[in-house]
Every structure is written in structure tokens, then in C-alpha cells.
Amino acid sequence: MTQSRVHYFDLAGGILILWVMVFHAMSMNKAFGPVDPRVALPFLTFSMPWFFYKSGQFFKVLKWREGVRKDFRKLLIPFLKWSALGYAIYLAMQLIDGTFTWRNCVMDPLHTFYIYGYIPVDVPAWFLLSLLFVRVFARFLIRWAIPPVACIIGGIAIGYSLHLLGNPLPFYFPNIAMGITYFMIGYRFGRFENKKGLFALCLAGYLAFLLFGTSIVGHHRNILLSGHYLLWPLFAYCGIVTFNNICRWVDAFLSRPSIRGFRPITFVGEHTMTLLVAHALIYMPVTHYSTLSPWQTVGLICVGYVLLLTPLLWWQKRHTA
């Protein structure tokens, strides 16, 4: 990838991780009442598929052991580190609430991990574990020369079948299957997203979905939120291609000498993994203890994001430069 392309992916990632952070705040506080925020505001609901897609698009085929070792280092270690921090906050909350029991502090978190793939409080960390398995499986599939299209169809078939059966298995089974779908779409078709014909077709499809009814599936829990399950991958792909092209144009505009230094969202996009695993440590406790209205609590959480996560990003940037 060229440097400019990295820039526009950082811009895209920055916008989407900010959406994820605000979505979680709105969802936890039921800001739209019984309506899921992804249905109320469907414009960026392809955010989780985008992160799997991007991973596939930038995927490098390495020697199997080297690749798996790299995947574990980049994904498992952050998962364990941030999950441990989230668990420490969870234990502190149990102490404050007077519910520090063996069941609440040990058995319930283990059950949560078994079903959902995360350890309280750090809910979004499920993505790191899911992506780890997606990348490891992808290395096997590519090594065995399994056609990416077959992997895409197989992943959708597994996710859809489990949806029809009421998701009887732990949720990491369907979200890994659908993760492989979007990963392989990025791996096989990501190189074509800048073609004008494909962009025009995806833009038309994306707008048609928004006008006539979106199909949305909650990726983590494989739950259909609106429309039809089998149309969800199509809506997500149309959204991803449209969004990436728009971000490419916006990045070209921001690259002008007069405004080149003004890239706050691009800076955010350079730290999407940190923001993903860190922001739950703010929205979960605030939601738990807030006595404010839903939207006031959402605002308080966003203030917490700015005040607590901005210094974290600057510190990380200085120590990784």
C-alpha cells in the first residue's frame, strides 16, 4: 500500500472507531428507547465488517509459524492485557456494590467468556480474539488453496444457519465465521474497490438500502436487527466500498499543503485497536453508576473519552515513535 492509501484507511478507521465508541454509549443507555442505535442510525453499521475486511485487504502471506506467531503477539497479548484491566475494574465495581461473591467474581465472568468471548468489563475485546482466530484460519485456508469465494459462501452459510437455529452455540462461532467472510472479501476483492464502475454500483446499492430498508446484523451476537440476514453482507460490502472511496477523496483534500497538519481523525485512526479495547473501561462504569438521563449519560461518557483517552493516545504515540 502507498503512504496516501494508508492515510485514507487511517481516516476511515478513525471515523468508524469513533462511531463504535458513541454507538456503545448510546446502546448501553438505550438512547433511542427500544430501537437499536444501529437501526436508528444505519449509515456506518458496516463498521465491524470493515475492520475484518481491512485485515484481509492488508493480509500478508507468511510462513505459517511466523504468521501465527505474529498474529498471537499482535492480538492475544493486547486481549489478555486489556481484559485483565477490565476484570480489575469489574472486581472493584463488585466491591463498591457489595456483591463481591465467588459466583459474581469468578463463575459469572467465566460463563460470560464462554458464551460471548470477552471478560467483563472489556466487552469490545471480543473482536481481538475473533480476529485472531479469523487470521489463523485464513492462513490455513490460503495455504490449502481454498478459493476465497468458497470461504465467503461457507462463512455466510454458517452464520445464517446458526441464526436460523437461534444461535445455539457460543457467539464466537458465528462471529468468527462471518469474520472470515469479510476478511476474505477484503483479501480477494479489496484491490478492486477503487474502480469507478464498482464504486458507482456500490454507491447505488448503499443508497438503495438506506432509502428502501437496510439489512443489519449485530456481528458480535449474530442477531438480525432489521431486514434479511442474507442481504446484510451485500449492504455491508456496498457501504465499505462507498465509504473507503469517499475517505480517499477526503484524504486527498486534507493533503493540500494549507491544511495538511489538520488530521485529528487520521490520528485517531492510527490507534483504533487501543481505542477499541480501552473505551469500554469508561462507558461501562459510567453507565452502571449514572443517575442522569440516557442522553446526558451518553454526553458524560463522551467527555470521559476525550479527557481520558486523548492522553493515552499521545502517550502511546510518544512511546512507539
PDB file of C-alpha atoms in Angstrom:
ATOM      1  CA  MET A   1       0.000   0.000   0.000  1.00  0.00           C
ATOM      2  CA  THR A   2       1.181   3.511  -0.754  1.00  0.00           C
ATOM      3  CA  GLN A   3       1.501   6.082   2.001  1.00  0.00           C
ATOM      4  CA  SER A   4      -1.547   8.019   0.778  1.00  0.00           C
ATOM      5  CA  ARG A   5      -3.592   4.860   0.881  1.00  0.00           C
ATOM      6  CA  VAL A   6      -2.537   4.245   4.468  1.00  0.00           C
ATOM      7  CA  HIS A   7      -3.642   7.776   5.281  1.00  0.00           C
ATOM      8  CA  TYR A   8      -7.128   7.324   3.922  1.00  0.00           C
ATOM      9  CA  PHE A   9      -7.521   3.999   5.694  1.00  0.00           C
ATOM     10  CA  ASP A  10      -6.497   5.743   8.911  1.00  0.00           C
ATOM     11  CA  LEU A  11      -9.133   8.386   8.210  1.00  0.00           C
ATOM     12  CA  ALA A  12     -11.752   5.688   7.612  1.00  0.00           C
ATOM     13  CA  GLY A  13     -10.694   3.767  10.707  1.00  0.00           C
ATOM     14  CA  GLY A  14     -10.793   6.926  12.810  1.00  0.00           C
ATOM     15  CA  ILE A  15     -14.352   7.735  11.774  1.00  0.00           C
ATOM     16  CA  LEU A  16     -15.538   4.177  12.336  1.00  0.00           C
ATOM     17  CA  ILE A  17     -13.919   3.702  15.731  1.00  0.00           C
ATOM     18  CA  LEU A  18     -15.492   6.982  16.883  1.00  0.00           C
ATOM     19  CA  TRP A  19     -18.845   5.661  15.678  1.00  0.00           C
ATOM     20  CA  VAL A  20     -18.300   2.402  17.572  1.00  0.00           C
ATOM     21  CA  MET A  21     -17.457   4.310  20.753  1.00  0.00           C
ATOM     22  CA  VAL A  22     -20.525   6.542  20.520  1.00  0.00           C
ATOM     23  CA  PHE A  23     -22.731   3.615  19.476  1.00  0.00           C
ATOM     24  CA  HIS A  24     -21.744   1.654  22.582  1.00  0.00           C
ATOM     25  CA  ALA A  25     -22.567   4.643  24.778  1.00  0.00           C
ATOM     26  CA  MET A  26     -25.967   5.052  23.095  1.00  0.00           C
ATOM     27  CA  SER A  27     -26.710   1.325  23.136  1.00  0.00           C
ATOM     28  CA  MET A  28     -25.827   0.787  26.791  1.00  0.00           C
ATOM     29  CA  ASN A  29     -28.045   3.708  27.813  1.00  0.00           C
ATOM     30  CA  LYS A  30     -30.919   2.936  25.404  1.00  0.00           C
ATOM     31  CA  ALA A  31     -30.709   6.419  23.943  1.00  0.00           C
ATOM     32  CA  PHE A  32     -33.332   5.545  21.306  1.00  0.00           C
ATOM     33  CA  GLY A  33     -35.504   3.551  23.668  1.00  0.00           C
ATOM     34  CA  PRO A  34     -36.183   0.018  22.404  1.00  0.00           C
ATOM     35  CA  VAL A  35     -34.672   0.808  18.972  1.00  0.00           C
ATOM     36  CA  ASP A  36     -31.078  -0.286  18.464  1.00  0.00           C
ATOM     37  CA  PRO A  37     -28.842   2.700  17.521  1.00  0.00           C
ATOM     38  CA  ARG A  38     -27.600   0.747  14.502  1.00  0.00           C
ATOM     39  CA  VAL A  39     -31.161   0.704  13.176  1.00  0.00           C
ATOM     40  CA  ALA A  40     -31.874   4.304  14.140  1.00  0.00           C
ATOM     41  CA  LEU A  41     -28.570   5.458  12.576  1.00  0.00           C
ATOM     42  CA  PRO A  42     -27.691   2.825   9.951  1.00  0.00           C
ATOM     43  CA  PHE A  43     -25.146   4.854   7.969  1.00  0.00           C
ATOM     44  CA  LEU A  44     -21.973   3.329   9.468  1.00  0.00           C
ATOM     45  CA  THR A  45     -23.301  -0.022  10.665  1.00  0.00           C
ATOM     46  CA  PHE A  46     -20.736  -1.820   8.487  1.00  0.00           C
ATOM     47  CA  SER A  47     -18.047  -0.806  10.994  1.00  0.00           C
ATOM     48  CA  MET A  48     -17.202  -4.287  12.339  1.00  0.00           C
ATOM     49  CA  PRO A  49     -17.230  -5.913   8.884  1.00  0.00           C
ATOM     50  CA  TRP A  50     -14.931  -3.074   7.762  1.00  0.00           C
ATOM     51  CA  PHE A  51     -12.281  -3.980  10.328  1.00  0.00           C
ATOM     52  CA  PHE A  52     -12.293  -7.638   9.217  1.00  0.00           C
ATOM     53  CA  TYR A  53     -12.291  -6.521   5.568  1.00  0.00           C
ATOM     54  CA  LYS A  54      -9.329  -4.211   6.143  1.00  0.00           C
ATOM     55  CA  SER A  55      -7.402  -7.007   7.877  1.00  0.00           C
ATOM     56  CA  GLY A  56      -7.919  -9.197   4.823  1.00  0.00           C
ATOM     57  CA  GLN A  57      -7.037  -6.415   2.425  1.00  0.00           C
ATOM     58  CA  PHE A  58      -3.682  -5.831   4.129  1.00  0.00           C
ATOM     59  CA  PHE A  59      -3.043  -9.509   4.843  1.00  0.00           C
ATOM     60  CA  LYS A  60       0.452 -10.800   4.069  1.00  0.00           C
ATOM     61  CA  VAL A  61       1.050 -14.470   3.367  1.00  0.00           C
ATOM     62  CA  LEU A  62       3.961 -15.551   5.571  1.00  0.00           C
ATOM     63  CA  LYS A  63       5.413 -18.854   6.602  1.00  0.00           C
ATOM     64  CA  TRP A  64       2.718 -20.459   8.724  1.00  0.00           C
ATOM     65  CA  ARG A  65       4.556 -20.473  12.066  1.00  0.00           C
ATOM     66  CA  GLU A  66       5.879 -16.962  11.566  1.00  0.00           C
ATOM     67  CA  GLY A  67       2.437 -15.663  10.645  1.00  0.00           C
ATOM     68  CA  VAL A  68       0.649 -17.337  13.549  1.00  0.00           C
ATOM     69  CA  ARG A  69       3.307 -16.140  15.989  1.00  0.00           C
ATOM     70  CA  LYS A  70       2.846 -12.595  14.713  1.00  0.00           C
ATOM     71  CA  ASP A  71      -0.956 -12.840  14.980  1.00  0.00           C
ATOM     72  CA  PHE A  72      -0.751 -14.059  18.575  1.00  0.00           C
ATOM     73  CA  ARG A  73       1.674 -11.304  19.514  1.00  0.00           C
ATOM     74  CA  LYS A  74      -0.414  -8.527  17.965  1.00  0.00           C
ATOM     75  CA  LEU A  75      -3.837  -9.735  19.104  1.00  0.00           C
ATOM     76  CA  LEU A  76      -3.699 -12.184  22.000  1.00  0.00           C
ATOM     77  CA  ILE A  77      -1.348 -10.146  24.196  1.00  0.00           C
ATOM     78  CA  PRO A  78      -3.490  -6.955  23.957  1.00  0.00           C
ATOM     79  CA  PHE A  79      -6.596  -9.077  24.590  1.00  0.00           C
ATOM     80  CA  LEU A  80      -5.123 -10.521  27.776  1.00  0.00           C
ATOM     81  CA  LYS A  81      -3.707  -7.195  28.970  1.00  0.00           C
ATOM     82  CA  TRP A  82      -6.849  -5.131  28.482  1.00  0.00           C
ATOM     83  CA  SER A  83      -9.154  -7.915  29.637  1.00  0.00           C
ATOM     84  CA  ALA A  84      -7.155  -8.125  32.873  1.00  0.00           C
ATOM     85  CA  LEU A  85      -7.546  -4.374  33.372  1.00  0.00           C
ATOM     86  CA  GLY A  86     -11.257  -4.594  32.647  1.00  0.00           C
ATOM     87  CA  TYR A  87     -11.602  -7.506  35.065  1.00  0.00           C
ATOM     88  CA  ALA A  88      -9.854  -5.477  37.786  1.00  0.00           C
ATOM     89  CA  ILE A  89     -12.391  -2.677  37.271  1.00  0.00           C
ATOM     90  CA  TYR A  90     -15.182  -5.270  37.361  1.00  0.00           C
ATOM     91  CA  LEU A  91     -13.941  -6.569  40.720  1.00  0.00           C
ATOM     92  CA  ALA A  92     -13.745  -3.013  42.056  1.00  0.00           C
ATOM     93  CA  MET A  93     -17.355  -2.456  40.983  1.00  0.00           C
ATOM     94  CA  GLN A  94     -18.394  -5.636  42.792  1.00  0.00           C
ATOM     95  CA  LEU A  95     -16.711  -4.358  45.944  1.00  0.00           C
ATOM     96  CA  ILE A  96     -18.432  -0.972  45.660  1.00  0.00           C
ATOM     97  CA  ASP A  97     -21.801  -2.651  45.051  1.00  0.00           C
ATOM     98  CA  GLY A  98     -21.359  -5.094  47.933  1.00  0.00           C
ATOM     99  CA  THR A  99     -21.703  -8.104  45.600  1.00  0.00           C
ATOM    100  CA  PHE A 100     -18.166  -9.471  45.876  1.00  0.00           C
ATOM    101  CA  THR A 101     -19.012 -13.177  45.861  1.00  0.00           C
ATOM    102  CA  TRP A 102     -17.434 -16.245  44.292  1.00  0.00           C
ATOM    103  CA  ARG A 103     -20.312 -16.524  41.854  1.00  0.00           C
ATOM    104  CA  ASN A 104     -20.241 -12.879  40.777  1.00  0.00           C
ATOM    105  CA  CYS A 105     -16.469 -12.555  40.637  1.00  0.00           C
ATOM    106  CA  VAL A 106     -15.427 -15.919  39.196  1.00  0.00           C
ATOM    107  CA  MET A 107     -18.253 -18.097  37.897  1.00  0.00           C
ATOM    108  CA  ASP A 108     -20.231 -15.386  36.094  1.00  0.00           C
ATOM    109  CA  PRO A 109     -17.159 -13.935  34.285  1.00  0.00           C
ATOM    110  CA  LEU A 110     -16.124 -17.432  33.178  1.00  0.00           C
ATOM    111  CA  HIS A 111     -19.629 -18.064  31.861  1.00  0.00           C
ATOM    112  CA  THR A 112     -19.592 -14.705  30.074  1.00  0.00           C
ATOM    113  CA  PHE A 113     -16.264 -15.568  28.461  1.00  0.00           C
ATOM    114  CA  TYR A 114     -17.561 -18.977  27.364  1.00  0.00           C
ATOM    115  CA  ILE A 115     -20.703 -17.559  25.748  1.00  0.00           C
ATOM    116  CA  TYR A 116     -19.577 -14.163  24.498  1.00  0.00           C
ATOM    117  CA  GLY A 117     -15.792 -14.348  24.131  1.00  0.00           C
ATOM    118  CA  TYR A 118     -14.901 -11.479  26.466  1.00  0.00           C
ATOM    119  CA  ILE A 119     -14.243 -10.937  30.160  1.00  0.00           C
ATOM    120  CA  PRO A 120     -16.127  -8.174  31.984  1.00  0.00           C
ATOM    121  CA  VAL A 121     -15.731  -5.156  31.790  1.00  0.00           C
ATOM    122  CA  ASP A 122     -13.957  -5.013  28.439  1.00  0.00           C
ATOM    123  CA  VAL A 123     -16.773  -6.092  26.131  1.00  0.00           C
ATOM    124  CA  PRO A 124     -15.228  -4.939  22.786  1.00  0.00           C
ATOM    125  CA  ALA A 125     -12.161  -7.132  23.394  1.00  0.00           C
ATOM    126  CA  TRP A 126     -14.156  -9.977  21.825  1.00  0.00           C
ATOM    127  CA  PHE A 127     -13.071  -8.558  18.466  1.00  0.00           C
ATOM    128  CA  LEU A 128      -9.372  -9.181  19.123  1.00  0.00           C
ATOM    129  CA  LEU A 129      -9.959 -12.839  19.944  1.00  0.00           C
ATOM    130  CA  SER A 130     -12.321 -13.257  16.994  1.00  0.00           C
ATOM    131  CA  LEU A 131      -9.862 -11.609  14.589  1.00  0.00           C
ATOM    132  CA  LEU A 132      -7.057 -13.793  15.938  1.00  0.00           C
ATOM    133  CA  PHE A 133      -8.943 -16.963  15.024  1.00  0.00           C
ATOM    134  CA  VAL A 134     -10.019 -15.473  11.694  1.00  0.00           C
ATOM    135  CA  ARG A 135      -6.406 -14.746  10.737  1.00  0.00           C
ATOM    136  CA  VAL A 136      -5.139 -18.150  11.903  1.00  0.00           C
ATOM    137  CA  PHE A 137      -7.906 -19.972   9.999  1.00  0.00           C
ATOM    138  CA  ALA A 138      -7.259 -17.775   6.963  1.00  0.00           C
ATOM    139  CA  ARG A 139      -3.610 -18.839   6.939  1.00  0.00           C
ATOM    140  CA  PHE A 140      -4.721 -22.460   6.812  1.00  0.00           C
ATOM    141  CA  LEU A 141      -7.310 -21.786   4.103  1.00  0.00           C
ATOM    142  CA  ILE A 142      -4.880 -19.860   1.915  1.00  0.00           C
ATOM    143  CA  ARG A 143      -2.141 -22.445   2.481  1.00  0.00           C
ATOM    144  CA  TRP A 144      -4.529 -25.193   1.392  1.00  0.00           C
ATOM    145  CA  ALA A 145      -5.516 -23.133  -1.683  1.00  0.00           C
ATOM    146  CA  ILE A 146      -9.186 -22.995  -0.709  1.00  0.00           C
ATOM    147  CA  PRO A 147     -10.813 -20.459  -3.063  1.00  0.00           C
ATOM    148  CA  PRO A 148     -11.702 -17.242  -1.213  1.00  0.00           C
ATOM    149  CA  VAL A 149     -15.171 -17.259  -2.775  1.00  0.00           C
ATOM    150  CA  ALA A 150     -15.805 -20.690  -1.256  1.00  0.00           C
ATOM    151  CA  CYS A 151     -14.696 -19.322   2.140  1.00  0.00           C
ATOM    152  CA  ILE A 152     -17.030 -16.359   1.736  1.00  0.00           C
ATOM    153  CA  ILE A 153     -20.011 -18.548   0.889  1.00  0.00           C
ATOM    154  CA  GLY A 154     -19.140 -21.020   3.638  1.00  0.00           C
ATOM    155  CA  GLY A 155     -18.858 -18.284   6.261  1.00  0.00           C
ATOM    156  CA  ILE A 156     -22.238 -16.809   5.320  1.00  0.00           C
ATOM    157  CA  ALA A 157     -23.805 -20.286   5.317  1.00  0.00           C
ATOM    158  CA  ILE A 158     -22.535 -20.991   8.839  1.00  0.00           C
ATOM    159  CA  GLY A 159     -23.618 -17.614  10.191  1.00  0.00           C
ATOM    160  CA  TYR A 160     -27.050 -17.834   8.569  1.00  0.00           C
ATOM    161  CA  SER A 161     -27.618 -21.424   9.684  1.00  0.00           C
ATOM    162  CA  LEU A 162     -26.773 -20.607  13.287  1.00  0.00           C
ATOM    163  CA  HIS A 163     -29.071 -17.582  13.081  1.00  0.00           C
ATOM    164  CA  LEU A 164     -31.949 -19.783  11.879  1.00  0.00           C
ATOM    165  CA  LEU A 165     -31.273 -22.236  14.714  1.00  0.00           C
ATOM    166  CA  GLY A 166     -31.428 -19.447  17.282  1.00  0.00           C
ATOM    167  CA  ASN A 167     -27.646 -19.250  17.789  1.00  0.00           C
ATOM    168  CA  PRO A 168     -27.372 -22.419  19.914  1.00  0.00           C
ATOM    169  CA  LEU A 169     -23.571 -22.223  20.086  1.00  0.00           C
ATOM    170  CA  PRO A 170     -21.378 -19.625  21.855  1.00  0.00           C
ATOM    171  CA  PHE A 171     -21.401 -16.422  19.863  1.00  0.00           C
ATOM    172  CA  TYR A 172     -17.771 -16.641  18.785  1.00  0.00           C
ATOM    173  CA  PHE A 173     -18.718 -19.438  16.352  1.00  0.00           C
ATOM    174  CA  PRO A 174     -20.919 -17.262  14.121  1.00  0.00           C
ATOM    175  CA  ASN A 175     -18.885 -14.067  14.533  1.00  0.00           C
ATOM    176  CA  ILE A 176     -15.691 -15.889  13.514  1.00  0.00           C
ATOM    177  CA  ALA A 177     -17.495 -17.450  10.547  1.00  0.00           C
ATOM    178  CA  MET A 178     -18.790 -14.064   9.386  1.00  0.00           C
ATOM    179  CA  GLY A 179     -15.414 -12.533  10.200  1.00  0.00           C
ATOM    180  CA  ILE A 180     -13.813 -14.964   7.744  1.00  0.00           C
ATOM    181  CA  THR A 181     -16.410 -13.869   5.185  1.00  0.00           C
ATOM    182  CA  TYR A 182     -15.481 -10.193   5.383  1.00  0.00           C
ATOM    183  CA  PHE A 183     -11.788 -10.974   5.752  1.00  0.00           C
ATOM    184  CA  MET A 184     -11.827 -12.999   2.537  1.00  0.00           C
ATOM    185  CA  ILE A 185     -13.847 -10.337   0.725  1.00  0.00           C
ATOM    186  CA  GLY A 186     -11.112  -7.856   1.582  1.00  0.00           C
ATOM    187  CA  TYR A 187      -8.358 -10.336   0.704  1.00  0.00           C
ATOM    188  CA  ARG A 188      -9.834 -11.268  -2.678  1.00  0.00           C
ATOM    189  CA  PHE A 189     -11.730  -8.178  -3.808  1.00  0.00           C
ATOM    190  CA  GLY A 190     -10.220  -5.291  -1.830  1.00  0.00           C
ATOM    191  CA  ARG A 191      -7.858  -4.460  -4.694  1.00  0.00           C
ATOM    192  CA  PHE A 192     -10.808  -3.553  -6.933  1.00  0.00           C
ATOM    193  CA  GLU A 193     -12.599  -1.108  -4.644  1.00  0.00           C
ATOM    194  CA  ASN A 194     -11.163   1.999  -6.343  1.00  0.00           C
ATOM    195  CA  LYS A 195     -12.523   1.084  -9.781  1.00  0.00           C
ATOM    196  CA  LYS A 196     -15.080   3.673 -10.842  1.00  0.00           C
ATOM    197  CA  GLY A 197     -17.635   1.149 -12.089  1.00  0.00           C
ATOM    198  CA  LEU A 198     -17.597  -0.837  -8.867  1.00  0.00           C
ATOM    199  CA  PHE A 199     -17.803   2.331  -6.789  1.00  0.00           C
ATOM    200  CA  ALA A 200     -20.822   3.571  -8.775  1.00  0.00           C
ATOM    201  CA  LEU A 201     -22.558   0.210  -8.373  1.00  0.00           C
ATOM    202  CA  CYS A 202     -21.855   0.050  -4.630  1.00  0.00           C
ATOM    203  CA  LEU A 203     -22.904   3.667  -4.110  1.00  0.00           C
ATOM    204  CA  ALA A 204     -26.216   2.950  -5.822  1.00  0.00           C
ATOM    205  CA  GLY A 205     -26.685  -0.191  -3.728  1.00  0.00           C
ATOM    206  CA  TYR A 206     -25.783   1.579  -0.484  1.00  0.00           C
ATOM    207  CA  LEU A 207     -28.217   4.434  -1.149  1.00  0.00           C
ATOM    208  CA  ALA A 208     -30.938   1.973  -2.204  1.00  0.00           C
ATOM    209  CA  PHE A 209     -30.604   0.110   1.079  1.00  0.00           C
ATOM    210  CA  LEU A 210     -30.795   3.349   3.065  1.00  0.00           C
ATOM    211  CA  LEU A 211     -33.850   4.538   1.135  1.00  0.00           C
ATOM    212  CA  PHE A 212     -35.840   1.309   0.947  1.00  0.00           C
ATOM    213  CA  GLY A 213     -34.754  -0.523   4.075  1.00  0.00           C
ATOM    214  CA  THR A 214     -31.447  -1.683   5.499  1.00  0.00           C
ATOM    215  CA  SER A 215     -30.496  -5.216   6.426  1.00  0.00           C
ATOM    216  CA  ILE A 216     -28.403  -5.180   9.592  1.00  0.00           C
ATOM    217  CA  VAL A 217     -26.946  -7.985  11.693  1.00  0.00           C
ATOM    218  CA  GLY A 218     -25.213  -7.417  15.024  1.00  0.00           C
ATOM    219  CA  HIS A 219     -21.865  -9.025  14.228  1.00  0.00           C
ATOM    220  CA  HIS A 220     -20.848  -9.978  17.750  1.00  0.00           C
ATOM    221  CA  ARG A 221     -24.019 -11.854  18.673  1.00  0.00           C
ATOM    222  CA  ASN A 222     -25.138 -12.728  15.140  1.00  0.00           C
ATOM    223  CA  ILE A 223     -28.540 -11.167  15.794  1.00  0.00           C
ATOM    224  CA  LEU A 224     -30.699  -9.850  12.938  1.00  0.00           C
ATOM    225  CA  LEU A 225     -31.687  -6.258  13.737  1.00  0.00           C
ATOM    226  CA  SER A 226     -33.512  -5.327  10.532  1.00  0.00           C
ATOM    227  CA  GLY A 227     -34.174  -6.611   7.008  1.00  0.00           C
ATOM    228  CA  HIS A 228     -32.950 -10.013   5.853  1.00  0.00           C
ATOM    229  CA  TYR A 229     -29.833 -11.770   7.049  1.00  0.00           C
ATOM    230  CA  LEU A 230     -28.574 -12.731   3.582  1.00  0.00           C
ATOM    231  CA  LEU A 231     -28.780  -9.122   2.391  1.00  0.00           C
ATOM    232  CA  TRP A 232     -26.585  -7.924   5.251  1.00  0.00           C
ATOM    233  CA  PRO A 233     -23.234  -8.902   3.648  1.00  0.00           C
ATOM    234  CA  LEU A 234     -24.297  -7.093   0.457  1.00  0.00           C
ATOM    235  CA  PHE A 235     -25.265  -3.935   2.345  1.00  0.00           C
ATOM    236  CA  ALA A 236     -22.028  -4.075   4.342  1.00  0.00           C
ATOM    237  CA  TYR A 237     -19.896  -4.503   1.213  1.00  0.00           C
ATOM    238  CA  CYS A 238     -21.643  -1.665  -0.603  1.00  0.00           C
ATOM    239  CA  GLY A 239     -21.131   0.529   2.447  1.00  0.00           C
ATOM    240  CA  ILE A 240     -17.464  -0.397   2.795  1.00  0.00           C
ATOM    241  CA  VAL A 241     -16.596   0.333  -0.839  1.00  0.00           C
ATOM    242  CA  THR A 242     -18.559   3.584  -0.833  1.00  0.00           C
ATOM    243  CA  PHE A 243     -17.063   4.728   2.451  1.00  0.00           C
ATOM    244  CA  ASN A 244     -13.470   3.884   1.507  1.00  0.00           C
ATOM    245  CA  ASN A 245     -13.721   5.813  -1.740  1.00  0.00           C
ATOM    246  CA  ILE A 246     -15.215   8.859  -0.024  1.00  0.00           C
ATOM    247  CA  CYS A 247     -12.433   8.739   2.568  1.00  0.00           C
ATOM    248  CA  ARG A 248      -9.853   8.520  -0.216  1.00  0.00           C
ATOM    249  CA  TRP A 249     -11.193  11.732  -1.747  1.00  0.00           C
ATOM    250  CA  VAL A 250     -11.414  13.484   1.608  1.00  0.00           C
ATOM    251  CA  ASP A 251      -7.846  12.445   2.406  1.00  0.00           C
ATOM    252  CA  ALA A 252      -6.676  13.864  -0.921  1.00  0.00           C
ATOM    253  CA  PHE A 253      -8.323  17.173   0.039  1.00  0.00           C
ATOM    254  CA  LEU A 254      -6.735  17.128   3.501  1.00  0.00           C
ATOM    255  CA  SER A 255      -3.336  16.506   1.891  1.00  0.00           C
ATOM    256  CA  ARG A 256      -3.276  20.034   0.491  1.00  0.00           C
ATOM    257  CA  PRO A 257      -0.325  21.966   1.957  1.00  0.00           C
ATOM    258  CA  SER A 258      -2.541  24.591   3.607  1.00  0.00           C
ATOM    259  CA  ILE A 259      -4.387  22.042   5.779  1.00  0.00           C
ATOM    260  CA  ARG A 260      -2.014  19.079   5.815  1.00  0.00           C
ATOM    261  CA  GLY A 261      -1.408  19.344   9.552  1.00  0.00           C
ATOM    262  CA  PHE A 262      -5.087  19.204  10.478  1.00  0.00           C
ATOM    263  CA  ARG A 263      -5.686  15.462  10.748  1.00  0.00           C
ATOM    264  CA  PRO A 264      -7.199  14.718  14.165  1.00  0.00           C
ATOM    265  CA  ILE A 265      -9.390  11.875  12.896  1.00  0.00           C
ATOM    266  CA  THR A 266      -6.488  10.364  10.983  1.00  0.00           C
ATOM    267  CA  PHE A 267      -4.518  10.438  14.229  1.00  0.00           C
ATOM    268  CA  VAL A 268      -7.404   8.633  15.929  1.00  0.00           C
ATOM    269  CA  GLY A 269      -7.380   6.080  13.112  1.00  0.00           C
ATOM    270  CA  GLU A 270      -3.763   5.235  13.848  1.00  0.00           C
ATOM    271  CA  HIS A 271      -4.843   3.924  17.261  1.00  0.00           C
ATOM    272  CA  THR A 272      -8.070   2.071  16.537  1.00  0.00           C
ATOM    273  CA  MET A 273      -7.070  -1.063  18.445  1.00  0.00           C
ATOM    274  CA  THR A 274      -6.199   0.895  21.590  1.00  0.00           C
ATOM    275  CA  LEU A 275      -9.463   2.832  21.443  1.00  0.00           C
ATOM    276  CA  LEU A 276     -11.449  -0.317  20.781  1.00  0.00           C
ATOM    277  CA  VAL A 277     -10.227  -2.116  23.887  1.00  0.00           C
ATOM    278  CA  ALA A 278      -9.956   0.958  26.134  1.00  0.00           C
ATOM    279  CA  HIS A 279     -13.251   2.770  25.672  1.00  0.00           C
ATOM    280  CA  ALA A 280     -15.359   0.131  27.456  1.00  0.00           C
ATOM    281  CA  LEU A 281     -13.407   0.874  30.629  1.00  0.00           C
ATOM    282  CA  ILE A 282     -15.162   4.243  30.550  1.00  0.00           C
ATOM    283  CA  TYR A 283     -18.653   3.588  29.229  1.00  0.00           C
ATOM    284  CA  MET A 284     -19.347   0.502  31.359  1.00  0.00           C
ATOM    285  CA  PRO A 285     -18.692   2.057  34.824  1.00  0.00           C
ATOM    286  CA  VAL A 286     -20.279   5.375  33.876  1.00  0.00           C
ATOM    287  CA  THR A 287     -23.413   3.643  32.597  1.00  0.00           C
ATOM    288  CA  HIS A 288     -23.560   1.440  35.694  1.00  0.00           C
ATOM    289  CA  TYR A 289     -23.429   4.311  38.184  1.00  0.00           C
ATOM    290  CA  SER A 290     -25.024   7.187  36.268  1.00  0.00           C
ATOM    291  CA  THR A 291     -28.317   8.613  37.548  1.00  0.00           C
ATOM    292  CA  LEU A 292     -28.598  11.037  34.629  1.00  0.00           C
ATOM    293  CA  SER A 293     -30.941  10.720  31.646  1.00  0.00           C
ATOM    294  CA  PRO A 294     -29.829   8.459  28.766  1.00  0.00           C
ATOM    295  CA  TRP A 295     -28.573  11.282  26.559  1.00  0.00           C
ATOM    296  CA  GLN A 296     -26.926  13.088  29.461  1.00  0.00           C
ATOM    297  CA  THR A 297     -25.097   9.866  30.311  1.00  0.00           C
ATOM    298  CA  VAL A 298     -24.015   9.492  26.685  1.00  0.00           C
ATOM    299  CA  GLY A 299     -22.630  13.034  26.827  1.00  0.00           C
ATOM    300  CA  LEU A 300     -20.804  12.298  30.075  1.00  0.00           C
ATOM    301  CA  ILE A 301     -19.260   9.183  28.536  1.00  0.00           C
ATOM    302  CA  CYS A 302     -18.079  11.166  25.505  1.00  0.00           C
ATOM    303  CA  VAL A 303     -16.463  13.726  27.823  1.00  0.00           C
ATOM    304  CA  GLY A 304     -14.730  10.820  29.556  1.00  0.00           C
ATOM    305  CA  TYR A 305     -13.489   9.550  26.212  1.00  0.00           C
ATOM    306  CA  VAL A 306     -11.915  12.909  25.424  1.00  0.00           C
ATOM    307  CA  LEU A 307     -10.396  13.528  28.854  1.00  0.00           C
ATOM    308  CA  LEU A 308      -9.062  10.015  29.482  1.00  0.00           C
ATOM    309  CA  LEU A 309      -8.318   8.505  26.087  1.00  0.00           C
ATOM    310  CA  THR A 310      -6.648  11.511  24.448  1.00  0.00           C
ATOM    311  CA  PRO A 311      -3.695  11.463  26.899  1.00  0.00           C
ATOM    312  CA  LEU A 312      -3.485   7.687  26.436  1.00  0.00           C
ATOM    313  CA  LEU A 313      -3.118   8.081  22.673  1.00  0.00           C
ATOM    314  CA  TRP A 314      -0.483  10.797  22.980  1.00  0.00           C
ATOM    315  CA  TRP A 315       1.446   8.682  25.476  1.00  0.00           C
ATOM    316  CA  GLN A 316       1.268   5.675  23.168  1.00  0.00           C
ATOM    317  CA  LYS A 317       2.381   7.737  20.187  1.00  0.00           C
ATOM    318  CA  ARG A 318       5.421   9.056  22.077  1.00  0.00           C
ATOM    319  CA  HIS A 319       6.469   5.606  23.270  1.00  0.00           C
ATOM    320  CA  THR A 320       6.046   3.913  19.874  1.00  0.00           C
ATOM    321  CA  ALA A 321       7.624   6.652  17.748  1.00  0.00           C
TER     322      ALA A 321
END
